[in-house]
Short mmCIF file of C-alpha atoms in Angstrom, two decimals:
data_model
loop_
_atom_site.label_atom_id
_atom_site.label_comp_id
_atom_site.label_asym_id
_atom_site.label_seq_id
_atom_site.Cartn_x
_atom_site.Cartn_y
_atom_site.Cartn_z
CA MET A 1 -16.40 2.62 50.35
CA PRO A 2 -15.74 -0.62 48.28
CA ALA A 3 -12.39 -2.09 48.63
CA ASN A 4 -11.79 -1.13 44.66
CA CYS A 5 -12.64 2.29 44.71
CA HIS A 6 -9.46 4.68 45.47
CA ALA A 7 -9.48 7.69 48.47
CA GLU A 8 -11.25 10.05 45.37
CA CYS A 9 -14.08 8.29 44.64
CA ARG A 10 -17.24 9.36 44.56
CA ARG A 11 -20.08 7.95 46.00
CA PHE A 12 -24.00 8.89 45.14
CA ALA A 13 -26.84 6.78 47.19
CA VAL A 14 -30.19 5.86 45.31
CA LEU A 15 -32.68 5.33 44.98
CA VAL A 16 -34.40 3.27 43.15
CA CYS A 17 -38.83 3.92 42.61
CA ASP A 18 -40.31 1.37 40.68
CA ASP A 19 -43.68 -0.62 41.60
CA ASP A 20 -42.26 -3.60 39.06
CA GLU A 21 -39.95 -6.38 41.02
CA SER A 22 -37.27 -7.42 38.81
CA TYR A 23 -36.93 -3.76 37.37
CA ARG A 24 -36.85 -2.72 40.42
CA CYS A 25 -34.58 -5.30 42.02
CA SER A 26 -31.85 -5.44 38.69
CA GLN A 27 -31.60 -1.98 38.12
CA ALA A 28 -30.66 -1.42 42.12
CA ARG A 29 -28.23 -4.41 41.58
CA MET A 30 -26.65 -2.89 38.66
CA LEU A 31 -25.96 0.20 40.68
CA ASN A 32 -24.80 -1.79 43.44
CA LEU A 33 -21.60 -4.71 40.82
CA PHE A 34 -20.69 -1.22 39.66
CA ASN A 35 -19.15 -0.42 42.88
CA TRP A 36 -15.96 -2.83 41.63
CA GLY A 37 -13.26 -2.01 39.88
CA GLU A 38 -10.64 1.21 39.52
CA ARG A 39 -14.26 3.92 39.06
CA SER A 40 -14.02 6.77 39.75
CA VAL A 41 -17.83 6.65 40.65
CA SER A 42 -19.65 4.22 43.04
CA PHE A 43 -22.91 3.51 44.19
CA LYS A 44 -24.89 2.21 46.86
CA ALA A 45 -29.01 1.94 46.02
CA TYR A 46 -32.04 1.77 48.20
CA GLU A 47 -35.62 0.51 47.19
CA ALA A 48 -39.13 1.69 46.47
CA ALA A 49 -41.81 0.13 45.53
CA SER A 50 -43.89 2.89 45.24
CA GLY A 51 -44.36 6.60 46.32
CA ALA A 52 -45.29 6.21 49.65
CA GLU A 53 -41.90 4.03 50.63
CA ALA A 54 -39.96 6.21 48.72
CA ILE A 55 -40.65 8.68 51.50
CA GLU A 56 -40.01 6.90 54.27
CA VAL A 57 -36.94 5.78 52.93
CA LEU A 58 -35.56 9.67 51.95
CA LYS A 59 -36.38 9.93 55.76
CA ARG A 60 -33.77 7.26 57.09
CA GLN A 61 -31.25 8.15 53.98
CA LYS A 62 -29.22 10.68 52.97
CA ILE A 63 -30.57 10.55 48.95
CA ASP A 64 -28.64 12.64 46.16
CA CYS A 65 -30.51 10.17 43.17
CA ILE A 66 -34.54 9.33 43.10
CA LEU A 67 -34.81 7.05 39.86
CA LEU A 68 -38.58 7.92 40.09
CA ASP A 69 -41.15 5.03 37.66
CA TYR A 70 -43.55 7.38 36.04
CA ASP A 71 -46.26 4.95 35.68
CA MET A 72 -47.68 3.24 38.60
CA PRO A 73 -50.76 2.95 40.89
CA VAL A 74 -52.45 4.54 43.11
CA CYS A 75 -49.81 8.28 42.63
CA ASN A 76 -48.83 8.10 39.42
CA GLY A 77 -44.59 10.17 39.29
CA ILE A 78 -45.57 13.34 38.43
CA ASP A 79 -47.65 13.34 41.68
CA VAL A 80 -45.11 11.27 44.11
CA MET A 81 -42.30 13.83 42.30
CA ARG A 82 -44.40 17.37 43.95
CA THR A 83 -44.46 16.32 47.01
CA ILE A 84 -41.19 14.40 47.49
CA LEU A 85 -39.94 18.02 46.09
CA GLU A 86 -42.74 20.10 48.83
CA LYS A 87 -40.20 18.40 51.30
CA TYR A 88 -36.21 17.56 49.76
CA PRO A 89 -36.08 20.28 46.99
CA GLU A 90 -32.39 19.84 47.01
CA LEU A 91 -33.20 16.54 45.61
CA ALA A 92 -32.43 15.15 42.22
CA VAL A 93 -35.87 13.72 40.81
CA VAL A 94 -34.88 11.19 37.26
CA ILE A 95 -37.88 10.52 35.40
CA VAL A 96 -38.46 6.64 34.66
CA THR A 97 -40.80 6.34 31.25
CA GLY A 98 -40.96 3.37 28.58
CA ALA A 99 -40.68 3.74 24.91
CA GLY A 100 -43.20 6.65 24.43
CA ASP A 101 -43.36 7.71 26.68
CA GLU A 102 -41.15 11.50 25.80
CA MET A 103 -43.88 14.52 26.11
CA THR A 104 -44.49 12.83 29.29
CA ALA A 105 -40.96 13.05 30.77
CA VAL A 106 -40.12 16.64 29.02
CA GLU A 107 -43.20 17.55 31.05
CA ALA A 108 -42.13 16.32 33.83
CA MET A 109 -38.92 18.34 34.13
CA LYS A 110 -41.08 21.59 33.76
CA ILE A 111 -42.08 21.12 36.89
CA GLY A 112 -39.38 19.26 38.96
CA ALA A 113 -37.90 16.59 37.38
CA VAL A 114 -33.59 16.84 36.60
CA ASP A 115 -33.77 14.80 33.37
CA TYR A 116 -34.96 11.20 32.37
CA LEU A 117 -34.20 8.01 31.13
CA ASN A 118 -36.09 5.53 28.95
CA LYS A 119 -36.77 2.04 30.09
CA GLY A 120 -35.31 -0.20 27.05
CA GLY A 121 -32.13 -0.69 27.47
CA ILE A 122 -30.91 1.26 30.02
CA SER A 123 -26.45 0.95 29.79
CA ILE A 124 -24.66 0.73 33.56
CA GLU A 125 -22.87 3.45 31.73
CA GLN A 126 -25.73 5.58 30.39
CA MET A 127 -27.13 5.30 33.82
CA GLU A 128 -24.00 6.54 35.40
CA LYS A 129 -23.91 9.32 33.59
CA THR A 130 -27.20 10.21 34.10
CA ILE A 131 -26.71 10.10 37.69
CA ILE A 132 -23.85 12.29 37.97
CA ASN A 133 -25.37 14.96 35.86
CA ALA A 134 -28.73 15.22 37.57
CA VAL A 135 -26.84 15.18 40.37
CA THR A 136 -24.68 17.71 39.55
CA ARG A 137 -27.40 20.27 38.14
CA ALA A 138 -29.70 19.98 41.21
CA ARG A 139 -27.19 20.76 43.54
CA ILE A 140 -26.28 24.71 41.34
CA GLU A 141 -29.85 24.92 41.26
CA HIS A 142 -30.97 24.65 44.54
CA GLN A 143 -26.92 26.56 45.22
CA LEU A 144 -28.33 29.02 42.82
CA GLU A 145 -31.95 29.24 44.44
CA ASP A 146 -30.63 29.88 47.54
CA ARG A 147 -28.18 32.70 47.04
CA SER A 148 -31.35 34.24 45.25
CA LYS A 149 -33.80 33.60 47.70
CA LYS A 150 -30.85 35.42 50.50
CA LEU A 151 -29.47 38.42 48.02
CA LEU A 152 -33.80 38.91 48.44
CA GLU A 153 -34.00 39.25 51.34
CA ALA A 154 -31.16 40.83 51.60
CA THR A 155 -31.90 43.97 49.24
CA GLN A 156 -36.29 43.86 51.64
CA LYS A 157 -34.35 43.91 54.29
CA LYS A 158 -32.59 46.96 53.29
CA VAL A 159 -34.72 48.69 52.22
CA MET A 160 -36.47 48.62 54.91
CA LEU A 161 -34.06 49.34 56.92
CA GLU A 162 -34.39 52.93 54.81
CA SER A 163 -37.65 53.92 54.77
CA ILE A 164 -37.37 52.89 58.41
CA ALA A 165 -34.72 55.81 58.63
CA SER A 166 -36.62 57.89 56.76
CA ALA A 167 -39.20 57.66 58.53
CA CYS A 168 -37.80 58.96 62.03
CA HIS A 169 -36.00 61.87 60.21
CA HIS A 170 -39.89 62.67 59.62
CA LEU A 171 -41.11 62.28 62.96
CA ALA A 172 -38.28 64.07 64.95
CA GLN A 173 -39.80 67.61 64.16
CA PRO A 174 -43.25 67.03 64.87
CA VAL A 175 -42.71 64.43 67.98
CA THR A 176 -40.62 67.73 69.33
CA VAL A 177 -43.10 70.58 68.92
CA LEU A 178 -45.38 68.08 70.94
CA ARG A 179 -42.75 67.41 73.48
CA THR A 180 -42.98 71.79 73.06
CA TYR A 181 -46.15 72.20 73.71
CA ILE A 182 -47.04 69.79 76.00
CA VAL A 183 -45.22 71.23 78.59
CA LEU A 184 -45.83 74.93 77.55
CA LEU A 185 -49.82 74.07 78.43
CA LYS A 186 -48.49 72.62 81.54
CA ARG A 187 -47.19 75.57 82.76
CA LYS A 188 -50.58 77.04 81.94
CA ALA A 189 -52.89 74.38 83.97
CA ASN A 190 -54.84 75.90 86.28
CA ASP A 191 -56.38 72.92 87.67
CA GLU A 192 -54.59 68.77 88.96
CA GLU A 193 -56.89 67.35 86.67
CA SER A 194 -55.56 69.43 83.44
CA LYS A 195 -52.10 68.92 84.74
CA GLN A 196 -52.04 64.82 85.22
CA MET A 197 -53.80 64.68 81.78
CA LEU A 198 -50.81 67.18 79.87
CA VAL A 199 -48.08 64.67 82.40
CA GLU A 200 -49.93 61.36 80.67
CA ALA A 201 -49.02 63.15 77.18
CA TYR A 202 -46.47 63.87 77.98
CA LYS A 203 -44.80 60.35 79.07
CA ALA A 204 -46.54 59.11 76.12
CA VAL A 205 -44.50 61.21 73.50
CA GLU A 206 -41.87 59.83 75.14
CA LEU A 207 -42.16 56.81 74.38
CA ILE A 208 -42.69 57.52 70.51
CA SER A 209 -39.91 59.29 70.59
CA ASP A 210 -37.47 56.38 72.36
CA ILE A 211 -39.72 54.46 69.81
CA ILE A 212 -38.17 57.13 67.36
CA TRP A 213 -34.78 56.45 68.71
CA LYS A 214 -34.44 52.67 69.00
CA LEU A 215 -36.26 52.36 65.28
CA ASN A 216 -33.47 54.76 63.89
CA ARG A 217 -30.48 52.91 65.10
CA LEU A 218 -31.25 49.54 63.66
CA GLU A 219 -28.39 47.88 61.57
CA ASP A 220 -30.65 44.10 61.33
CA TYR A 221 -34.37 43.16 63.44
CA LYS A 222 -36.15 40.44 63.88
CA THR A 223 -40.41 40.40 64.14
CA GLU A 224 -42.41 39.12 66.15
CA PRO A 225 -46.44 38.13 65.93
CA TYR A 226 -48.80 41.11 65.79
CA LEU A 227 -50.15 42.43 68.31
CA GLU A 228 -53.71 39.73 69.10
CA GLY A 229 -56.84 40.24 69.19
CA ASP A 230 -56.65 42.43 65.26
CA GLU A 231 -58.42 40.12 62.85
CA LYS A 232 -57.03 42.00 60.06
CA ARG A 233 -53.35 41.69 60.67
CA LYS A 234 -53.55 38.07 61.69
CA GLY A 235 -50.25 36.15 60.17
CA THR A 236 -48.83 39.45 60.10
CA ARG A 237 -45.49 40.39 61.58
CA MET A 238 -44.38 43.08 63.35
CA ILE A 239 -40.42 44.40 63.88
CA LYS A 240 -40.01 43.33 67.09
CA LEU A 241 -37.83 45.86 69.61
CA GLU A 242 -35.27 45.18 72.28
CA ASN A 243 -34.26 47.10 75.24
CA ARG A 244 -31.71 49.39 75.71
#
């Protein structure tokens, strides 16, 4: 924390990604100099000359916001943004464009950028406001997405458990009937081969009954890969049943 930044000062790590070295350095320097004075906000600036360098910085440092130049060689800012947001969805991306590129900035915001800045005469006050708003908005959106995902998973799990309970209810009676008939047939069987077949059939019914018993008492569940060898179900998962 800077020496003149009071105890409640919020510090943001900002990555400036631009292939223009002089512009990149000046923006980073402006952010770092913003630390001085009685302010409630400070910045720690990092630099990257390309999308590849930006990704390397993100691997090493926790970054709150990236100021990403749109017009870069090899890989433009939009493509870099897509790659970055796949790995760091919580990151606030601010696209930096040239004069007259507002439509490009709007398109960038449609696919993930939180805001944009125009290179022509960015003031430190404007940059401060944009960065703080972008980070705040990105964090809120990420939290909402995370909550929505958890709510969807909980709803899907609830529906699954209710469906399992219903299936168990409908299967229980036929299994009981099968068990009864197997016992009766075993008593009437005259040869050992028939008796042994009925013994194995009874074991199978008991196994089904045990599975129903476990499924009917599920309050939560984990999944595991489906049985190997079935190409039609490759990549699918099934409920993992624990032993009693």
